[in-house]
mmCIF file of C-alpha atoms in Angstrom:
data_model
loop_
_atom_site.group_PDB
_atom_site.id
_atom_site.type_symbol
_atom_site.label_atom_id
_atom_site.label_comp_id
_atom_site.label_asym_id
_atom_site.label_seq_id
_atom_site.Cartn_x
_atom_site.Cartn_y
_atom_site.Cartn_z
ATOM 1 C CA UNK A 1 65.076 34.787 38.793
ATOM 2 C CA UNK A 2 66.757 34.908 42.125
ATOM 3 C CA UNK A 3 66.528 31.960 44.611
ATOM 4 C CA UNK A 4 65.181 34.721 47.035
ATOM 5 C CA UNK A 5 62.718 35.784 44.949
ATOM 6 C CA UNK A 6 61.570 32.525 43.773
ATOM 7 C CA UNK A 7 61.244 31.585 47.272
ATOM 8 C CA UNK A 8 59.232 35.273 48.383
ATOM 9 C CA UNK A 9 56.996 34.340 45.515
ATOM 10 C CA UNK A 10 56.161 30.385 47.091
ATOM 11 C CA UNK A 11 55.780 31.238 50.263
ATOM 12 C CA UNK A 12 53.231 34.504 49.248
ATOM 13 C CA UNK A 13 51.404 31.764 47.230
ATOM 14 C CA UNK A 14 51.373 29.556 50.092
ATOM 15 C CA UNK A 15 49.728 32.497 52.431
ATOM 16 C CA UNK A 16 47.274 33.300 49.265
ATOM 17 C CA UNK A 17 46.036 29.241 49.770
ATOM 18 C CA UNK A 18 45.627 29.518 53.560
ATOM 19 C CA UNK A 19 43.817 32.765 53.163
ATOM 20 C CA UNK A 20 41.617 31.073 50.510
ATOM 21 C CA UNK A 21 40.815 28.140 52.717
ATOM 22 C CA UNK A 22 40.325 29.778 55.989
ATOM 23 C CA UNK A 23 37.730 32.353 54.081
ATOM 24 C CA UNK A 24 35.985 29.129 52.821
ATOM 25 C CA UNK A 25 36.222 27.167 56.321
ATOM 26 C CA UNK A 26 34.765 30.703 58.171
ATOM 27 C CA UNK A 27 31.699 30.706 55.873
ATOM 28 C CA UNK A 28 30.132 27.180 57.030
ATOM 29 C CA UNK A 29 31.313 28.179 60.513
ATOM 30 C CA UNK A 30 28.979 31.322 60.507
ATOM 31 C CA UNK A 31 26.090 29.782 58.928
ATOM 32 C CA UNK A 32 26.382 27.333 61.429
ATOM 33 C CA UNK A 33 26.347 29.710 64.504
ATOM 34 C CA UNK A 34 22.831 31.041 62.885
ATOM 35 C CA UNK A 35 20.946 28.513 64.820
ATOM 36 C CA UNK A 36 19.005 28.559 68.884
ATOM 37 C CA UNK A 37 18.478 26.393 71.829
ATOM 38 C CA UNK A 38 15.317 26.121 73.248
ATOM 39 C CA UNK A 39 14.350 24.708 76.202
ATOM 40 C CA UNK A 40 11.075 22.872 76.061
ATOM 41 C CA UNK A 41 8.414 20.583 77.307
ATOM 42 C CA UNK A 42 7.987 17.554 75.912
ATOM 43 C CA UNK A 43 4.221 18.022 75.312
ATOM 44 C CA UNK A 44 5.075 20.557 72.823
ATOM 45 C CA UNK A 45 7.620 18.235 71.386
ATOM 46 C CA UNK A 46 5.500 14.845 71.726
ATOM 47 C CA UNK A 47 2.631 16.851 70.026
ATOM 48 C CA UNK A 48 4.162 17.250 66.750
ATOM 49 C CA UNK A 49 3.671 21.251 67.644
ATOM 50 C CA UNK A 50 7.769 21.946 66.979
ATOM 51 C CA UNK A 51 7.458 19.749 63.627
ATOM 52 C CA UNK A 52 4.742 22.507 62.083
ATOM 53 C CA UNK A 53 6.164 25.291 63.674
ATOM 54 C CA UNK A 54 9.637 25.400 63.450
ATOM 55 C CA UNK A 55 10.057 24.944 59.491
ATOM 56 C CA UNK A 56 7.970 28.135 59.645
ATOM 57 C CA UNK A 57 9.832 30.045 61.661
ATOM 58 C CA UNK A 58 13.118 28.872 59.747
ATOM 59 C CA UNK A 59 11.315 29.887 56.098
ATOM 60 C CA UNK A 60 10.648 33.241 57.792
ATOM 61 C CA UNK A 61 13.940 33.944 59.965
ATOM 62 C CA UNK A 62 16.453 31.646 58.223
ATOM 63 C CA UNK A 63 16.939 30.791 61.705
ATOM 64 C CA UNK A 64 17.525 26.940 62.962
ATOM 65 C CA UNK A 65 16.162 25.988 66.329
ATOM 66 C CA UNK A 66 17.740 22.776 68.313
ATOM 67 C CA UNK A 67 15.041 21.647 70.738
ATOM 68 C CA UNK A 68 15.527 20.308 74.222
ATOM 69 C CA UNK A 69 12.466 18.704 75.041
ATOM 70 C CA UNK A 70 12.313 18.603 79.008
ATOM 71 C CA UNK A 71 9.723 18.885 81.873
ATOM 72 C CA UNK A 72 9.310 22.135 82.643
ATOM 73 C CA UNK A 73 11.450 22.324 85.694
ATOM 74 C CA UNK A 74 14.618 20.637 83.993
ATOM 75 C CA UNK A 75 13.873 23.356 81.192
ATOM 76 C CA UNK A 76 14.504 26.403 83.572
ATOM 77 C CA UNK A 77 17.261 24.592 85.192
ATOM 78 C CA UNK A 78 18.889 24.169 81.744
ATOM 79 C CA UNK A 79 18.109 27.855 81.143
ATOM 80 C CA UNK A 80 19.495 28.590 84.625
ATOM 81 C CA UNK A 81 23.152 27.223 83.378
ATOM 82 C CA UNK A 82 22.993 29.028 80.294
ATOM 83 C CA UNK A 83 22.541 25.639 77.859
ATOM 84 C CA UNK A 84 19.626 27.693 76.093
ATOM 85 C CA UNK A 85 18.668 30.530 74.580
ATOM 86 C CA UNK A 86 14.944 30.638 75.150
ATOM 87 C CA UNK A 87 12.444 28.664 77.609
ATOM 88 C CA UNK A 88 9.164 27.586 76.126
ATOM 89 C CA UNK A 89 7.375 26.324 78.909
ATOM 90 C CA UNK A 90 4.151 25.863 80.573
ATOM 91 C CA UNK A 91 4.232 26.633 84.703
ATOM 92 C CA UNK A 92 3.666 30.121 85.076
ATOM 93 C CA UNK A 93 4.507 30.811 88.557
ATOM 94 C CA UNK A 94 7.868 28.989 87.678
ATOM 95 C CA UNK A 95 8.563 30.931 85.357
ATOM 96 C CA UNK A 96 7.649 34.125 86.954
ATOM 97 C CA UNK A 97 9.901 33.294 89.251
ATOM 98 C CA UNK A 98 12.265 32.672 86.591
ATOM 99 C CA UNK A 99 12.523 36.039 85.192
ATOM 100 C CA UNK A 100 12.005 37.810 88.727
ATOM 101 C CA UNK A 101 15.600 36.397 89.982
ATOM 102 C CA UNK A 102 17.315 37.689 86.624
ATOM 103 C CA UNK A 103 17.491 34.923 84.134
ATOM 104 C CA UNK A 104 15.382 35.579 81.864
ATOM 105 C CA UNK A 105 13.986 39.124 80.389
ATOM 106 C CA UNK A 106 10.152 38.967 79.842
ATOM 107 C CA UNK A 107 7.823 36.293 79.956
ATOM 108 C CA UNK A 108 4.973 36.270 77.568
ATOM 109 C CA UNK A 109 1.871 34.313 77.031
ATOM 110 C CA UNK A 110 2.254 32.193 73.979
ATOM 111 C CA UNK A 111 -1.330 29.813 73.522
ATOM 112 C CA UNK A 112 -2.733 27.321 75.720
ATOM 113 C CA UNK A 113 -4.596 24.358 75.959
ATOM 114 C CA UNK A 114 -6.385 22.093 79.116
ATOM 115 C CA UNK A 115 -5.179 19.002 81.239
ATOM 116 C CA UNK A 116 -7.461 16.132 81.025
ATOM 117 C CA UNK A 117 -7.701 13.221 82.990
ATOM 118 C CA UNK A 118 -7.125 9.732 81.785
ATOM 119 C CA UNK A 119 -8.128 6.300 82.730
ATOM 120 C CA UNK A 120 -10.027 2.994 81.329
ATOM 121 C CA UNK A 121 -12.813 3.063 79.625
ATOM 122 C CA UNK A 122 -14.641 1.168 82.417
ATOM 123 C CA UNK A 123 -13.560 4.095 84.830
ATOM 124 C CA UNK A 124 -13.188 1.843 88.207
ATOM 125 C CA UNK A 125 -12.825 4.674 90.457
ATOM 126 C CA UNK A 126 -16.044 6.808 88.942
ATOM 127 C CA UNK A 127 -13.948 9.481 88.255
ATOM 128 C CA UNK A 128 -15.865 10.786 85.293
ATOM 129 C CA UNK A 129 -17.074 14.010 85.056
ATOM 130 C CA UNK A 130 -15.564 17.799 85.470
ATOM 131 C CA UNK A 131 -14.349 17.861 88.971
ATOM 132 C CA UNK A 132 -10.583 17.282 88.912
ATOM 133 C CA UNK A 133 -10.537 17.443 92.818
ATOM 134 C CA UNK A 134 -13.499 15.086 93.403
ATOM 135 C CA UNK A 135 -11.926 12.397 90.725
ATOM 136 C CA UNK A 136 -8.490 12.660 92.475
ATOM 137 C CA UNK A 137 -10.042 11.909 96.049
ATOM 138 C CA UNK A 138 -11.840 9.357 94.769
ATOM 139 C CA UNK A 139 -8.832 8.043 92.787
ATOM 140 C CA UNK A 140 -7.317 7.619 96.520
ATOM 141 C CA UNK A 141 -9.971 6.154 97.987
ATOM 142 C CA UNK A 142 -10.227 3.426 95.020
ATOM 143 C CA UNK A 143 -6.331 2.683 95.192
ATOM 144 C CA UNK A 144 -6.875 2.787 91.492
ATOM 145 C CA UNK A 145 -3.327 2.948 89.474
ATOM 146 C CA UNK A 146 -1.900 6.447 88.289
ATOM 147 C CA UNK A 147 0.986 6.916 86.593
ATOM 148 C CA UNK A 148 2.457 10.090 88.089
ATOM 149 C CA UNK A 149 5.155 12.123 85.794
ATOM 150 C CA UNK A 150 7.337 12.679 88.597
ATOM 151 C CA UNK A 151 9.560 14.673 87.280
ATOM 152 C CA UNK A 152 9.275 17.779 87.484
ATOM 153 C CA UNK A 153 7.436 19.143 84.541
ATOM 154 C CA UNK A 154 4.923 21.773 84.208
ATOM 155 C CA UNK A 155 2.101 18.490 84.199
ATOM 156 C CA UNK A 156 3.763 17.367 86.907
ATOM 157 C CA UNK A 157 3.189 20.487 88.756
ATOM 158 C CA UNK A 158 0.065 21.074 88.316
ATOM 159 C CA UNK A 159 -0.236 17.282 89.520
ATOM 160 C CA UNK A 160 0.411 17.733 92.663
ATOM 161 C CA UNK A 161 -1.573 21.174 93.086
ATOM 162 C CA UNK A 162 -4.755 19.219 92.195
ATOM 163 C CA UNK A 163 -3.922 16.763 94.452
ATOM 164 C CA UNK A 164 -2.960 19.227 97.332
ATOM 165 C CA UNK A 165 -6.782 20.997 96.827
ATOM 166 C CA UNK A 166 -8.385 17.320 96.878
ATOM 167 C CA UNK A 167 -6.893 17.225 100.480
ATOM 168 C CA UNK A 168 -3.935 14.626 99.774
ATOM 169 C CA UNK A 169 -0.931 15.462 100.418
ATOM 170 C CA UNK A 170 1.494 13.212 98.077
ATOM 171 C CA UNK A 171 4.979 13.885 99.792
ATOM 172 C CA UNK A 172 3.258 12.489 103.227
ATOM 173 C CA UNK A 173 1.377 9.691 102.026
ATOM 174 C CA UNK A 174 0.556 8.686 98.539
ATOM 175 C CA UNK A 175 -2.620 6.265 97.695
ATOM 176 C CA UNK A 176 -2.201 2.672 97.305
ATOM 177 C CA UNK A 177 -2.295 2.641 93.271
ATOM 178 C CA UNK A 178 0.151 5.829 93.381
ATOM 179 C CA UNK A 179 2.981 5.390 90.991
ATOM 180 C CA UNK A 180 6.024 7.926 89.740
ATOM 181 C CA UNK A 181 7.846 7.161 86.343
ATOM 182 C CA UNK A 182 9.949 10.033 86.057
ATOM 183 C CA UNK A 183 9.526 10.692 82.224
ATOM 184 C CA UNK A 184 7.517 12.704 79.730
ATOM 185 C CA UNK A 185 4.307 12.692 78.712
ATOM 186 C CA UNK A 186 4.258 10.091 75.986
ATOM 187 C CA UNK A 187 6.115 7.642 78.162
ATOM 188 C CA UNK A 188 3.552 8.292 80.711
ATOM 189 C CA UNK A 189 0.864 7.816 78.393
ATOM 190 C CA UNK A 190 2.694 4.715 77.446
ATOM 191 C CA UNK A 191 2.915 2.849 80.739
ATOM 192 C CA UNK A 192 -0.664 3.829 81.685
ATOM 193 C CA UNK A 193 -1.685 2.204 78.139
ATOM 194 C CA UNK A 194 -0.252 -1.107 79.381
ATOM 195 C CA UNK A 195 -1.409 -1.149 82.498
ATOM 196 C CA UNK A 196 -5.105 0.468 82.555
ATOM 197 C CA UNK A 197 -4.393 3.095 84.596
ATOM 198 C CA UNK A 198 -5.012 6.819 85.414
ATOM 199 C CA UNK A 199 -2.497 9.981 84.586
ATOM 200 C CA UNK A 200 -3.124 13.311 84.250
ATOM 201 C CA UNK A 201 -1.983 14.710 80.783
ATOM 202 C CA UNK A 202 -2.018 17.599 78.263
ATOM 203 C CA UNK A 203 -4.336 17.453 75.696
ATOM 204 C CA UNK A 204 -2.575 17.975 72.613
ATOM 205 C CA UNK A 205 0.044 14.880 73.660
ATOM 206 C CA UNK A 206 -3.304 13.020 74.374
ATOM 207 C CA UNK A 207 -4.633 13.837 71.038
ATOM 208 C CA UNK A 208 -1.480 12.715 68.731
ATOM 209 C CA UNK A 209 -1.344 9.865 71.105
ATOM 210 C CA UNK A 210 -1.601 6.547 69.069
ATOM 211 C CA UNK A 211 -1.125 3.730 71.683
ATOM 212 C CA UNK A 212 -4.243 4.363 73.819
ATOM 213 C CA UNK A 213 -5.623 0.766 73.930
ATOM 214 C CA UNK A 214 -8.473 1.412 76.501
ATOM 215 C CA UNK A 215 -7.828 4.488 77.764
ATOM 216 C CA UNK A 216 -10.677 7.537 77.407
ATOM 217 C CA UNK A 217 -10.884 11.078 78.841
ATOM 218 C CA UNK A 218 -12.641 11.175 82.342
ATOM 219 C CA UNK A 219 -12.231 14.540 83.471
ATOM 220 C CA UNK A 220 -12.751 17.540 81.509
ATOM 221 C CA UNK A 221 -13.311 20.899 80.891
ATOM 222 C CA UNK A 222 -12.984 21.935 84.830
ATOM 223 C CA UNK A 223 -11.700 25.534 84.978
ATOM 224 C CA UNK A 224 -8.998 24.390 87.112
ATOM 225 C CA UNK A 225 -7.176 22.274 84.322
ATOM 226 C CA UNK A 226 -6.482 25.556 82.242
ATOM 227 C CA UNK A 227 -2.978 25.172 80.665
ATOM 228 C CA UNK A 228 -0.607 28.450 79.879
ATOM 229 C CA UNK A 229 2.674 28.328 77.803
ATOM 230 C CA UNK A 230 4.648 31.045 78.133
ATOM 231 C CA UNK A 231 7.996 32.377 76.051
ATOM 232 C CA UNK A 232 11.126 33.633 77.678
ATOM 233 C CA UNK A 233 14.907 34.852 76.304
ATOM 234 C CA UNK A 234 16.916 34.137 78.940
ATOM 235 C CA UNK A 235 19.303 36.935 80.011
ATOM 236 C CA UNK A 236 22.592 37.242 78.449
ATOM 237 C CA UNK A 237 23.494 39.685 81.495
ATOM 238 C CA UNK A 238 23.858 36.229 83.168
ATOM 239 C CA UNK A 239 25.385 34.543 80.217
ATOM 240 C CA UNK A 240 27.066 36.344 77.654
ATOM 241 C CA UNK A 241 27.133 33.881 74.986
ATOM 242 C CA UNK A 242 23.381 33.526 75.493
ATOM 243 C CA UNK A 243 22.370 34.424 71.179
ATOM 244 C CA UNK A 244 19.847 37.121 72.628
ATOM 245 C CA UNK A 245 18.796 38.323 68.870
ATOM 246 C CA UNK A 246 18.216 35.407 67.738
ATOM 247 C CA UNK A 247 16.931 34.122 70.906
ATOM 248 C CA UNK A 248 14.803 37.391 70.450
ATOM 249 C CA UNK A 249 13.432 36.895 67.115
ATOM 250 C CA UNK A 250 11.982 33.386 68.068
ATOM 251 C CA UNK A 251 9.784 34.989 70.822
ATOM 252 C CA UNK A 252 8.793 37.919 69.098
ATOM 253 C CA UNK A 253 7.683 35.380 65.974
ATOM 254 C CA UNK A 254 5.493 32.715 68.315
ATOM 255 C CA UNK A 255 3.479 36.256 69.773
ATOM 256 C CA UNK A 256 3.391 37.553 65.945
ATOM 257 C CA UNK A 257 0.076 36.910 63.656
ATOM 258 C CA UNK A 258 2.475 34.934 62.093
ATOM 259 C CA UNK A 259 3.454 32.285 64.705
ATOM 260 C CA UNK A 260 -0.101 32.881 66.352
ATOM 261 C CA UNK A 261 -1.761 32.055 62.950
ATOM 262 C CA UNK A 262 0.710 28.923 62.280
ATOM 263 C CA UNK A 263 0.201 27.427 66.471
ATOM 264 C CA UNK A 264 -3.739 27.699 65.554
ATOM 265 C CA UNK A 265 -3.739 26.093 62.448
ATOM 266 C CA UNK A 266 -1.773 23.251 63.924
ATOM 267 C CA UNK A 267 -4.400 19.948 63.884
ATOM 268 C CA UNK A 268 -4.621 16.248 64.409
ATOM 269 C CA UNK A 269 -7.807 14.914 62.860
ATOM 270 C CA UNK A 270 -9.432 17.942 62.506
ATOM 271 C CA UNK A 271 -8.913 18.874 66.255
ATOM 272 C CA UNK A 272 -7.113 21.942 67.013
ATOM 273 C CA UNK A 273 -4.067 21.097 69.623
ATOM 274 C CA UNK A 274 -3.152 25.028 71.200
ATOM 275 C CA UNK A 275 -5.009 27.932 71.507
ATOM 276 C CA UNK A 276 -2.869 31.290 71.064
ATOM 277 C CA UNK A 277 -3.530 34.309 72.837
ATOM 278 C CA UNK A 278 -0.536 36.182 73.022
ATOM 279 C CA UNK A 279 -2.809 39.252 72.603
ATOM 280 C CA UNK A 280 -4.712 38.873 75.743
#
């Protein structure tokens, strides 16, 4: 055997190994790209909602989800940049907004559940009862403590349009007991755990919530405190690399009887958490 043929011979070898390895390297690298971002809230994240759901959805789809639990508002802006692939949300008229200035393609209604109002079980302010507006004013009045979200979020938003419709307008002059903390829901739960005072939160956060010491729910069951999550792709006209199938496939599973089924059978001690009605 020639020297030149001997050496044609390695060096084909050689190229046979690098083919070999590069096939092997592209296989994790694909299976790996088989995965979404969603933008979230992090009362559907502090819930324990994702943790039921999303093993569904991956048995289903073989799809992995990575969640970004946000408020709200830092959700869209997240989508805005194109560092998701879908918005799960709960602030409708933000997220109408959302999809009317071209980032994302269709919102739809996902499930819902209610805001309640939380305090002390010895309720110094008198706030119990159904009337968010009343309990806010006389929240004010009291110079009770409230922990405030502040930041942004869907609970945050509504927030401040309860207090707006009690006649208080926050960015002008907040009441005495008035307090911001700029964090999620369980945080918020958290700080007004250890310090016996009042916040406004979701319900199914409030009902995994562990560390209540003496908080209670107050306010309930006014129409006002009605709580909508909606599901949107966000528009890979504004972001190419935006994984709209995918993306796609996750919303069209949390609308299906599927996803609808598996958000309703979703319970903490008996007590159902969300309420789908994709359907109407």
């Amino acid at each position: 055997m020639t020297f030149h043929s001997t050496a044609r011979r390695r060096v084909a070898g050689a190229l046979a190994a690098l083919a070999a390895v590069a096939t092997l390297g592209l296989a994790p690298a694909h299976a790996q790209d088989k995965f979404i971002v969603v933008a979230s809230t992090t009362s559907t994240e502090q819930s324990g909602l994702f943790g039921h759901l999303l093993p569904q959805f991956k048995q289903a789809s073989g799809i992995d989800v990575r969640v970004v639990a946000l408020g709200t508002g830092q959700a869209l802006d997240m989508a805005r940049r194109g560092d998701a692939d879908v918005v799960f949300v709960h602030d409708q008229v933000a997220e109408e907004k959302f999809v009317a200035d071209g980032f994302g393609l269709q919102r739809r209604p996902v499930m819902y559940n209610d805001f309640v109002l939380i305090g002390p079980n010895s309720d110094p302010a008198r706030t119990h009862g159904k009337d968010i507006t009343a309990a806010l004013g006389k929240l004010a009045t009291s110079g009770a403590a409230f922990v405030s979200r502040g930041d942004k979020s869907g609970t945050h938003a509504a927030e401040l349009r309860y207090w707006k419709t009690a006649g208080i307008d926050i960015a002008a002059a907040r009441p005495a007991g008035y307090k911001e903390c700029g964090c999620g829901m369980g945080p918020a739960l958290n700080i007004a755990a250890s310090s016996n005072a009042y916040v406004l939160a979701d319900r199914g956060t409030w009902l995994s919530f562990r560390n209540r010491a003496d908080l209670a729910v107050l306010v309930e069951g006014d129409k006002r405190l009605f709580n909508q999550y909606g599901v949107i792709v966000v528009n890979p006209a504004r972001h190419a690399h935006v994984k709209k199938d995918l993306a796609q496939a996750f919303a069209d599973w949390i609308v299906s009887p599927a996803g609808q089924t598996a958000i309703a059978g979703y319970k903490i001690g008996g007590e159902q958490l969300f309420f789908p009605n994709a359907n109407q």
